[in-house]
Amino acid sequence: MGVISRKVLPACGALCYFCPALRARSRQPVKRYKKILAEIFPRTPDEEPNERRIGKLCEYAAKNPIRVPKITVYLEQRIYKELRTEQYGFAKVVMLIYRRLLVSCKEQMPLFASSLLSIVHTLLDQKRQDDMRIIGCETLFDFAVNQVDGTYQFNLEGLVPRLCELAQEAGEDERATSLRAAALQALSAMIWFMGELSHISSEFDNVVEVVLENYKPQKAQNDDQVTTDPDNESAQQVQKTEQNTSPYVISEIPTWESFVNTKGGVNLSMEYAKDPKFWSRICVHNMAKLSKEATTFRRILESLFRCFGNSSSWSPDNGLALCILLDMQLLVENAGQNMHLLLSLLIKHIENKAMLKQPEMQLSIVEVAATLAELSSSQASAATIGAISDLVRHLKRTFHITLGSKDAELVKRNEKFRKAIDDCLVQLSKKVSDAGPVLDMMAVMLENIASTPVVARSTAAAVYRTAQIIAAVPNLQYQNKVFPEALFHQLLLTMIHPDHEARVAAHRIFAIVLVPSSVSPLIQASATSQARTRDMQRTLSRAVSVFSSSAAIFDKLKRDKHPDNSQGESKSSSLHSIGEDTGNTKRQNLPVSQSRRGSMRVPNFSMKKGPSMALRAPSGSVRAPSIALRGPSMALRSPSMAVKEDKGSSSKSDDEMDSLLLKLSSRQITLLLTSIWAQGVSPENTPANYEAVAHTYSLLLLFSGCKASIFEALTQSFQVAFALRSYSLTEAESLSPSRRRSLFTLATAMIIFSSRAFNVAPLIPICKQMINERTGDPFLHLVDESKLQAVKDSLDDPSKNIRIARGQ
């Protein structure tokens, strides 16, 4: 009996004439799912399927999951049969049923997912039927967006190469365009699925490559051109509101959440659904949404940067890299997740091994980074400070090449790269709201300064340029505090560096950090973004010596000492009284000759509000040489910067101005005076070194942090000045006669500065008489009793005049 089929004998194994199992097969009831399936399919392939019965089938499968495998077997057999007989209309009906099951029976998906994926494999191989390949891509899109876990992630990865092949279909006709759009639609779902699982496919580089091939950037039109595209018009309105000028049009497109239909398919017009450019942008947007995890986003950006380099997309002529990164930056900033990671990784990519031997590509990357920083609306973070640090290291390398290379072509190309880095630093500095972390980064740079002259000069030049750029940023971390201790320590070490030009640069850095207004005027917080941009451009376009800041303060003291008659003695007493808190008004009004204490009055700004008048620089700017590394001596000069206040800045309160100022503690004053002594007696000094020492000495007198510091500065400053003068006259046997003359001029100028700062007026004319043609240094000029200036102009150089007099 065991060999007899169950179709003959019933399950009980016995033969009975009245058994229902022995009646005709046509008289047995048909299964409900078979009846529904039969009613779905039309009579001919050209007719439409029964949509209502498809819904009934989905309800039946959801309520009877045990029948799903049999339904799957029927559908799988039916579609293979229709494909063999080339009845593609019926095959489309089968795929429609599967797509409805994906939406309605998510809990039963494991019962038919394997069958569906095998069918999709088969459809993508139908090279003679583009419609079936498009349906396969659309089905794969629905399958990916309806996944709830990573069960089938490796099955989907196996389909990525076939989708990339479809996305690279050549031609611009409707057939090729539809194929590319369908493939990119499926890839966009794959990328979204990767983001949901935080898993990047091993074929992701191929995905990025095909996305870039279909992404077509659109350049912005000029003002005289009229744009008729409504998407472009909306994009231009966004640009106008942001007050930024983007070189490319980033038009608004539907978001992923708006067009993905929970009931299957997409809610898009045919214009978008069949456009490969649209789906390539959706792929880019889904990549940008992966920024919520830094590791995943870094992996995506590395693939993008690698593809940009392979396709030469960094160049401004191509514009693909800038457009894609700008599109991603807008989305990342709107999401508010890892906003600064893009710029940070982009700047780090300059050091990539593939970029080291491609200077033109490095230049293009820096230009792209500068544009992204300019158009960014986010504020600074730790990643931004890291990006600034990386740029400063590249800036140091450019100075090193300029100083040490004799190849004119290399120097010219390097100078172009330096300017690009400079522009990028300026744009990043606008995002920084607190200069404190940047000052700490500058201290770390100086900590690693080398003893080799060329390397030391390049390091000092890079830090000096950074200090100039960051001067416009409020120093909130060190507000109303003393000079940053870490930076101060490194500056002291650099001031006694073996290289004389590195020592000059250290003094310049100290002056800029202590008096930011020497290179950057105050910018009102209420000003518009365009006004702030003009202020920054004006600041970076003029040439003013940073060693003019102390002279400007002394000029302010001089004007306040001799005010108008209408203001009388009130202003003089408010600025020059040291006993304001004692209530002794009679002694405050005594002339200098009648009170010894009055002869040593100091301005009260160093006791209460700090040197607020330091920011009130005179309207006339003092010009000095701009930064350049030129000439046989490779002299390190200051970059083009400006110090000229706006007319409205004088109306600001002293408290606002103090926010940009630092003070010097008693310990720092003592250390600085000790360093000045060591620098003054150095036999390697040049006139520029003496000028730098004199300016630092002036700032030391003016920027004491408290009343005790003022009296310490009073005694110690005169002691150092007279000690240097005595050393130059009697004990300077190790110095050459010319340097002894320079040291004598420096010491005498220091005595004059101290006399002016502490109002010891009788010493000033005596000291001025000492600096004459016989004793003074012809290479150092005392300007207005407030500044010691080294001769830099060839017309004023005494050595040139001597050679001319001798007939040379």
PDB file of C-alpha atoms in Angstrom, residues 425-666:
ATOM      1  CA  LEU A 425      42.096  80.910   7.089  1.00  0.00           C
ATOM      2  CA  VAL A 426      40.314  84.246   6.825  1.00  0.00           C
ATOM      3  CA  GLN A 427      37.002  82.539   6.046  1.00  0.00           C
ATOM      4  CA  LEU A 428      37.393  80.039   8.881  1.00  0.00           C
ATOM      5  CA  SER A 429      38.295  82.797  11.333  1.00  0.00           C
ATOM      6  CA  LYS A 430      34.924  84.416  10.662  1.00  0.00           C
ATOM      7  CA  LYS A 431      33.271  81.307  12.137  1.00  0.00           C
ATOM      8  CA  VAL A 432      35.360  81.458  15.314  1.00  0.00           C
ATOM      9  CA  SER A 433      33.589  83.221  18.160  1.00  0.00           C
ATOM     10  CA  ASP A 434      36.384  82.855  20.730  1.00  0.00           C
ATOM     11  CA  ALA A 435      40.071  83.318  19.956  1.00  0.00           C
ATOM     12  CA  GLY A 436      41.207  81.427  23.073  1.00  0.00           C
ATOM     13  CA  PRO A 437      41.555  77.960  21.487  1.00  0.00           C
ATOM     14  CA  VAL A 438      43.403  79.462  18.522  1.00  0.00           C
ATOM     15  CA  LEU A 439      45.861  81.163  20.870  1.00  0.00           C
ATOM     16  CA  ASP A 440      46.464  77.818  22.573  1.00  0.00           C
ATOM     17  CA  MET A 441      47.076  76.258  19.174  1.00  0.00           C
ATOM     18  CA  MET A 442      49.610  79.004  18.393  1.00  0.00           C
ATOM     19  CA  ALA A 443      51.450  78.152  21.620  1.00  0.00           C
ATOM     20  CA  VAL A 444      51.697  74.523  20.531  1.00  0.00           C
ATOM     21  CA  MET A 445      53.123  75.606  17.165  1.00  0.00           C
ATOM     22  CA  LEU A 446      55.802  77.729  18.844  1.00  0.00           C
ATOM     23  CA  GLU A 447      56.614  74.929  21.250  1.00  0.00           C
ATOM     24  CA  ASN A 448      57.908  72.849  18.342  1.00  0.00           C
ATOM     25  CA  ILE A 449      59.959  75.631  16.759  1.00  0.00           C
ATOM     26  CA  ALA A 450      63.298  74.385  15.435  1.00  0.00           C
ATOM     27  CA  SER A 451      66.728  75.888  15.921  1.00  0.00           C
ATOM     28  CA  THR A 452      67.412  75.928  12.173  1.00  0.00           C
ATOM     29  CA  PRO A 453      66.991  79.533  10.956  1.00  0.00           C
ATOM     30  CA  VAL A 454      64.884  78.744   7.887  1.00  0.00           C
ATOM     31  CA  VAL A 455      62.525  76.421   9.760  1.00  0.00           C
ATOM     32  CA  ALA A 456      62.272  78.823  12.693  1.00  0.00           C
ATOM     33  CA  ARG A 457      61.435  81.755  10.431  1.00  0.00           C
ATOM     34  CA  SER A 458      58.771  79.800   8.587  1.00  0.00           C
ATOM     35  CA  THR A 459      57.162  78.681  11.869  1.00  0.00           C
ATOM     36  CA  ALA A 460      57.211  82.196  13.287  1.00  0.00           C
ATOM     37  CA  ALA A 461      55.821  83.629  10.056  1.00  0.00           C
ATOM     38  CA  ALA A 462      52.929  81.142  10.043  1.00  0.00           C
ATOM     39  CA  VAL A 463      52.032  81.860  13.667  1.00  0.00           C
ATOM     40  CA  TYR A 464      52.357  85.597  13.060  1.00  0.00           C
ATOM     41  CA  ARG A 465      49.997  85.462  10.103  1.00  0.00           C
ATOM     42  CA  THR A 466      47.526  83.450  12.170  1.00  0.00           C
ATOM     43  CA  ALA A 467      47.677  86.061  14.913  1.00  0.00           C
ATOM     44  CA  GLN A 468      46.897  88.788  12.397  1.00  0.00           C
ATOM     45  CA  ILE A 469      43.908  86.928  10.988  1.00  0.00           C
ATOM     46  CA  ILE A 470      42.494  86.001  14.397  1.00  0.00           C
ATOM     47  CA  ALA A 471      42.929  89.541  15.746  1.00  0.00           C
ATOM     48  CA  ALA A 472      39.374  90.443  14.741  1.00  0.00           C
ATOM     49  CA  VAL A 473      37.908  87.647  16.894  1.00  0.00           C
ATOM     50  CA  PRO A 474      36.858  88.548  20.481  1.00  0.00           C
ATOM     51  CA  ASN A 475      38.955  86.801  23.101  1.00  0.00           C
ATOM     52  CA  LEU A 476      36.198  85.517  25.381  1.00  0.00           C
ATOM     53  CA  GLN A 477      38.216  82.785  27.052  1.00  0.00           C
ATOM     54  CA  TYR A 478      40.813  85.246  28.352  1.00  0.00           C
ATOM     55  CA  GLN A 479      38.523  88.246  28.712  1.00  0.00           C
ATOM     56  CA  ASN A 480      39.531  90.478  31.634  1.00  0.00           C
ATOM     57  CA  LYS A 481      42.360  88.053  32.385  1.00  0.00           C
ATOM     58  CA  VAL A 482      46.108  88.102  32.010  1.00  0.00           C
ATOM     59  CA  PHE A 483      47.977  87.209  28.868  1.00  0.00           C
ATOM     60  CA  PRO A 484      47.607  83.454  28.031  1.00  0.00           C
ATOM     61  CA  GLU A 485      50.312  81.768  30.070  1.00  0.00           C
ATOM     62  CA  ALA A 486      51.137  78.989  27.591  1.00  0.00           C
ATOM     63  CA  LEU A 487      51.541  81.385  24.683  1.00  0.00           C
ATOM     64  CA  PHE A 488      53.465  83.848  26.848  1.00  0.00           C
ATOM     65  CA  HIS A 489      55.960  81.150  27.854  1.00  0.00           C
ATOM     66  CA  GLN A 490      56.576  80.091  24.259  1.00  0.00           C
ATOM     67  CA  LEU A 491      56.930  83.707  23.128  1.00  0.00           C
ATOM     68  CA  LEU A 492      59.579  84.328  25.788  1.00  0.00           C
ATOM     69  CA  LEU A 493      61.560  81.348  24.489  1.00  0.00           C
ATOM     70  CA  THR A 494      61.167  82.517  20.896  1.00  0.00           C
ATOM     71  CA  MET A 495      62.311  86.044  21.828  1.00  0.00           C
ATOM     72  CA  ILE A 496      65.724  84.603  22.730  1.00  0.00           C
ATOM     73  CA  HIS A 497      65.892  82.273  19.725  1.00  0.00           C
ATOM     74  CA  PRO A 498      69.277  82.155  17.942  1.00  0.00           C
ATOM     75  CA  ASP A 499      67.756  83.523  14.735  1.00  0.00           C
ATOM     76  CA  HIS A 500      67.254  87.297  14.874  1.00  0.00           C
ATOM     77  CA  GLU A 501      64.283  87.322  12.483  1.00  0.00           C
ATOM     78  CA  ALA A 502      62.434  84.725  14.543  1.00  0.00           C
ATOM     79  CA  ARG A 503      62.952  86.986  17.563  1.00  0.00           C
ATOM     80  CA  VAL A 504      61.390  89.917  15.701  1.00  0.00           C
ATOM     81  CA  ALA A 505      58.429  87.761  14.736  1.00  0.00           C
ATOM     82  CA  ALA A 506      57.892  86.773  18.396  1.00  0.00           C
ATOM     83  CA  HIS A 507      57.640  90.466  19.354  1.00  0.00           C
ATOM     84  CA  ARG A 508      55.140  91.024  16.557  1.00  0.00           C
ATOM     85  CA  ILE A 509      52.996  88.118  17.739  1.00  0.00           C
ATOM     86  CA  PHE A 510      53.091  89.427  21.301  1.00  0.00           C
ATOM     87  CA  ALA A 511      51.979  92.880  20.161  1.00  0.00           C
ATOM     88  CA  ILE A 512      49.083  91.589  18.077  1.00  0.00           C
ATOM     89  CA  VAL A 513      47.739  89.296  20.800  1.00  0.00           C
ATOM     90  CA  LEU A 514      48.048  92.004  23.435  1.00  0.00           C
ATOM     91  CA  VAL A 515      46.635  94.806  21.248  1.00  0.00           C
ATOM     92  CA  PRO A 516      44.407  93.236  18.552  1.00  0.00           C
ATOM     93  CA  SER A 517      43.310  96.692  17.429  1.00  0.00           C
ATOM     94  CA  SER A 518      46.828  97.282  16.089  1.00  0.00           C
ATOM     95  CA  VAL A 519      45.836  95.230  13.029  1.00  0.00           C
ATOM     96  CA  SER A 520      42.062  94.894  13.251  1.00  0.00           C
ATOM     97  CA  PRO A 521      39.530  97.646  13.982  1.00  0.00           C
ATOM     98  CA  LEU A 522      36.535  96.888  16.122  1.00  0.00           C
ATOM     99  CA  ILE A 523      33.570  95.569  14.182  1.00  0.00           C
ATOM    100  CA  GLN A 524      30.161  96.366  15.586  1.00  0.00           C
ATOM    101  CA  ALA A 525      28.085  93.386  16.540  1.00  0.00           C
ATOM    102  CA  SER A 526      24.989  94.979  15.091  1.00  0.00           C
ATOM    103  CA  ALA A 527      26.509  95.517  11.700  1.00  0.00           C
ATOM    104  CA  THR A 528      25.219  93.548   8.756  1.00  0.00           C
ATOM    105  CA  SER A 529      27.101  90.640   7.289  1.00  0.00           C
ATOM    106  CA  GLN A 530      28.064  92.719   4.258  1.00  0.00           C
ATOM    107  CA  ALA A 531      29.492  95.438   6.502  1.00  0.00           C
ATOM    108  CA  ARG A 532      31.475  92.884   8.491  1.00  0.00           C
ATOM    109  CA  THR A 533      32.806  91.423   5.260  1.00  0.00           C
ATOM    110  CA  ARG A 534      33.921  94.865   4.087  1.00  0.00           C
ATOM    111  CA  ASP A 535      35.593  95.492   7.452  1.00  0.00           C
ATOM    112  CA  MET A 536      37.507  92.238   7.200  1.00  0.00           C
ATOM    113  CA  GLN A 537      38.561  92.962   3.634  1.00  0.00           C
ATOM    114  CA  ARG A 538      39.672  96.451   4.607  1.00  0.00           C
ATOM    115  CA  THR A 539      41.614  95.027   7.535  1.00  0.00           C
ATOM    116  CA  LEU A 540      43.492  92.597   5.309  1.00  0.00           C
ATOM    117  CA  SER A 541      44.169  95.043   2.479  1.00  0.00           C
ATOM    118  CA  ARG A 542      46.239  97.821   4.085  1.00  0.00           C
ATOM    119  CA  ALA A 543      49.815  97.902   5.323  1.00  0.00           C
ATOM    120  CA  VAL A 544      50.328  99.148   8.875  1.00  0.00           C
ATOM    121  CA  SER A 545      53.164  98.235  11.204  1.00  0.00           C
ATOM    122  CA  VAL A 546      52.133  96.290  14.261  1.00  0.00           C
ATOM    123  CA  PHE A 547      54.838  98.219  16.105  1.00  0.00           C
ATOM    124  CA  SER A 548      52.684 101.363  15.879  1.00  0.00           C
ATOM    125  CA  SER A 549      50.200 100.321  18.570  1.00  0.00           C
ATOM    126  CA  SER A 550      52.192 101.627  21.538  1.00  0.00           C
ATOM    127  CA  ALA A 551      52.907 104.872  19.702  1.00  0.00           C
ATOM    128  CA  ALA A 552      49.161 105.320  19.169  1.00  0.00           C
ATOM    129  CA  ILE A 553      48.549 104.868  22.912  1.00  0.00           C
ATOM    130  CA  PHE A 554      51.252 107.374  23.773  1.00  0.00           C
ATOM    131  CA  ASP A 555      49.688 109.847  21.343  1.00  0.00           C
ATOM    132  CA  LYS A 556      46.374 109.350  23.102  1.00  0.00           C
ATOM    133  CA  LEU A 557      48.015 110.068  26.455  1.00  0.00           C
ATOM    134  CA  LYS A 558      49.609 113.177  25.019  1.00  0.00           C
ATOM    135  CA  ARG A 559      46.291 114.488  23.696  1.00  0.00           C
ATOM    136  CA  ASP A 560      44.592 113.759  27.006  1.00  0.00           C
ATOM    137  CA  LYS A 561      47.371 115.518  28.875  1.00  0.00           C
ATOM    138  CA  HIS A 562      46.730 118.728  26.938  1.00  0.00           C
ATOM    139  CA  PRO A 563      42.951 118.786  26.392  1.00  0.00           C
ATOM    140  CA  ASP A 564      40.865 121.649  25.113  1.00  0.00           C
ATOM    141  CA  ASN A 565      40.295 124.643  27.423  1.00  0.00           C
ATOM    142  CA  SER A 566      36.605 123.861  27.612  1.00  0.00           C
ATOM    143  CA  GLN A 567      37.300 120.561  29.284  1.00  0.00           C
ATOM    144  CA  GLY A 568      39.996 121.938  31.579  1.00  0.00           C
ATOM    145  CA  GLU A 569      41.581 119.916  34.284  1.00  0.00           C
ATOM    146  CA  SER A 570      38.786 117.386  34.710  1.00  0.00           C
ATOM    147  CA  LYS A 571      39.898 115.154  31.845  1.00  0.00           C
ATOM    148  CA  SER A 572      43.566 115.439  32.783  1.00  0.00           C
ATOM    149  CA  SER A 573      42.910 114.449  36.350  1.00  0.00           C
ATOM    150  CA  SER A 574      40.699 111.533  35.311  1.00  0.00           C
ATOM    151  CA  LEU A 575      43.441 110.101  33.133  1.00  0.00           C
ATOM    152  CA  HIS A 576      46.569 110.890  35.108  1.00  0.00           C
ATOM    153  CA  SER A 577      45.589 110.659  38.771  1.00  0.00           C
ATOM    154  CA  ILE A 578      47.024 107.810  40.773  1.00  0.00           C
ATOM    155  CA  GLY A 579      45.302 108.754  44.027  1.00  0.00           C
ATOM    156  CA  GLU A 580      41.763 108.762  42.743  1.00  0.00           C
ATOM    157  CA  ASP A 581      40.505 106.415  45.396  1.00  0.00           C
ATOM    158  CA  THR A 582      42.073 108.402  48.264  1.00  0.00           C
ATOM    159  CA  GLY A 583      39.862 111.421  47.786  1.00  0.00           C
ATOM    160  CA  ASN A 584      42.821 113.848  47.842  1.00  0.00           C
ATOM    161  CA  THR A 585      41.616 116.159  45.120  1.00  0.00           C
ATOM    162  CA  LYS A 586      43.991 118.931  45.988  1.00  0.00           C
ATOM    163  CA  ARG A 587      47.019 116.817  45.275  1.00  0.00           C
ATOM    164  CA  GLN A 588      45.488 115.680  42.002  1.00  0.00           C
ATOM    165  CA  ASN A 589      45.368 119.276  40.775  1.00  0.00           C
ATOM    166  CA  LEU A 590      48.946 120.152  41.740  1.00  0.00           C
ATOM    167  CA  PRO A 591      51.318 120.790  38.840  1.00  0.00           C
ATOM    168  CA  VAL A 592      54.173 118.418  38.194  1.00  0.00           C
ATOM    169  CA  SER A 593      56.798 120.719  39.747  1.00  0.00           C
ATOM    170  CA  GLN A 594      54.878 121.041  43.050  1.00  0.00           C
ATOM    171  CA  SER A 595      54.333 117.373  43.874  1.00  0.00           C
ATOM    172  CA  ARG A 596      56.768 114.519  43.587  1.00  0.00           C
ATOM    173  CA  ARG A 597      53.925 112.048  43.630  1.00  0.00           C
ATOM    174  CA  GLY A 598      52.253 114.012  40.897  1.00  0.00           C
ATOM    175  CA  SER A 599      55.402 113.716  38.862  1.00  0.00           C
ATOM    176  CA  MET A 600      54.927 109.942  38.748  1.00  0.00           C
ATOM    177  CA  ARG A 601      51.228 109.748  37.963  1.00  0.00           C
ATOM    178  CA  VAL A 602      50.066 106.922  35.793  1.00  0.00           C
ATOM    179  CA  PRO A 603      46.827 106.588  33.879  1.00  0.00           C
ATOM    180  CA  ASN A 604      44.049 104.961  35.820  1.00  0.00           C
ATOM    181  CA  PHE A 605      42.981 102.717  32.968  1.00  0.00           C
ATOM    182  CA  SER A 606      45.424 100.068  34.150  1.00  0.00           C
ATOM    183  CA  MET A 607      43.808 100.001  37.593  1.00  0.00           C
ATOM    184  CA  LYS A 608      40.144  99.594  36.777  1.00  0.00           C
ATOM    185  CA  LYS A 609      39.099  99.126  33.234  1.00  0.00           C
ATOM    186  CA  GLY A 610      42.408  98.280  31.671  1.00  0.00           C
ATOM    187  CA  PRO A 611      43.940 100.213  28.789  1.00  0.00           C
ATOM    188  CA  SER A 612      40.700 100.953  27.032  1.00  0.00           C
ATOM    189  CA  MET A 613      42.226 103.881  25.214  1.00  0.00           C
ATOM    190  CA  ALA A 614      44.520 101.478  23.455  1.00  0.00           C
ATOM    191  CA  LEU A 615      41.819 100.848  20.925  1.00  0.00           C
ATOM    192  CA  ARG A 616      41.322 104.503  20.193  1.00  0.00           C
ATOM    193  CA  ALA A 617      44.021 104.672  17.608  1.00  0.00           C
ATOM    194  CA  PRO A 618      44.519 107.917  15.722  1.00  0.00           C
ATOM    195  CA  SER A 619      42.661 108.259  12.485  1.00  0.00           C
ATOM    196  CA  GLY A 620      45.823 108.653  10.491  1.00  0.00           C
ATOM    197  CA  SER A 621      47.362 105.259   9.848  1.00  0.00           C
ATOM    198  CA  VAL A 622      51.074 104.666  10.165  1.00  0.00           C
ATOM    199  CA  ARG A 623      52.458 102.735   7.250  1.00  0.00           C
ATOM    200  CA  ALA A 624      55.090 100.082   7.451  1.00  0.00           C
ATOM    201  CA  PRO A 625      56.367  97.393   5.142  1.00  0.00           C
ATOM    202  CA  SER A 626      53.991  94.539   4.322  1.00  0.00           C
ATOM    203  CA  ILE A 627      54.896  90.905   4.811  1.00  0.00           C
ATOM    204  CA  ALA A 628      57.231  89.647   2.179  1.00  0.00           C
ATOM    205  CA  LEU A 629      60.013  87.142   2.102  1.00  0.00           C
ATOM    206  CA  ARG A 630      62.164  88.793  -0.466  1.00  0.00           C
ATOM    207  CA  GLY A 631      65.644  90.103  -0.984  1.00  0.00           C
ATOM    208  CA  PRO A 632      68.970  88.441  -0.262  1.00  0.00           C
ATOM    209  CA  SER A 633      68.475  88.591   3.501  1.00  0.00           C
ATOM    210  CA  MET A 634      65.066  86.928   3.307  1.00  0.00           C
ATOM    211  CA  ALA A 635      63.773  89.438   5.837  1.00  0.00           C
ATOM    212  CA  LEU A 636      60.605  88.469   7.626  1.00  0.00           C
ATOM    213  CA  ARG A 637      58.192  91.332   7.337  1.00  0.00           C
ATOM    214  CA  SER A 638      54.644  91.835   8.434  1.00  0.00           C
ATOM    215  CA  PRO A 639      51.723  90.923   6.186  1.00  0.00           C
ATOM    216  CA  SER A 640      49.406  93.477   4.757  1.00  0.00           C
ATOM    217  CA  MET A 641      47.143  94.490   7.594  1.00  0.00           C
ATOM    218  CA  ALA A 642      45.389  97.633   8.672  1.00  0.00           C
ATOM    219  CA  VAL A 643      44.764  99.754  11.715  1.00  0.00           C
ATOM    220  CA  LYS A 644      42.176 102.387  11.113  1.00  0.00           C
ATOM    221  CA  GLU A 645      39.100 102.725  13.201  1.00  0.00           C
ATOM    222  CA  ASP A 646      35.666 103.451  11.931  1.00  0.00           C
ATOM    223  CA  LYS A 647      34.296 106.864  12.743  1.00  0.00           C
ATOM    224  CA  GLY A 648      31.555 105.357  14.856  1.00  0.00           C
ATOM    225  CA  SER A 649      33.872 103.258  17.008  1.00  0.00           C
ATOM    226  CA  SER A 650      34.788 106.200  19.246  1.00  0.00           C
ATOM    227  CA  SER A 651      31.268 106.207  20.622  1.00  0.00           C
ATOM    228  CA  LYS A 652      31.605 102.704  22.062  1.00  0.00           C
ATOM    229  CA  SER A 653      31.869 102.174  25.765  1.00  0.00           C
ATOM    230  CA  ASP A 654      35.130 101.238  27.411  1.00  0.00           C
ATOM    231  CA  ASP A 655      33.658  97.930  28.520  1.00  0.00           C
ATOM    232  CA  GLU A 656      33.093  96.844  24.922  1.00  0.00           C
ATOM    233  CA  MET A 657      36.625  97.768  24.016  1.00  0.00           C
ATOM    234  CA  ASP A 658      38.104  95.928  26.979  1.00  0.00           C
ATOM    235  CA  SER A 659      36.703  92.665  25.651  1.00  0.00           C
ATOM    236  CA  LEU A 660      39.485  92.601  23.077  1.00  0.00           C
ATOM    237  CA  LEU A 661      42.311  93.397  25.504  1.00  0.00           C
ATOM    238  CA  LEU A 662      44.530  91.404  27.815  1.00  0.00           C
ATOM    239  CA  LYS A 663      46.666  92.407  30.785  1.00  0.00           C
ATOM    240  CA  LEU A 664      50.077  91.483  32.106  1.00  0.00           C
ATOM    241  CA  SER A 665      50.536  90.076  35.592  1.00  0.00           C
ATOM    242  CA  SER A 666      53.387  91.001  37.945  1.00  0.00           C
TER     243      SER A 666
END
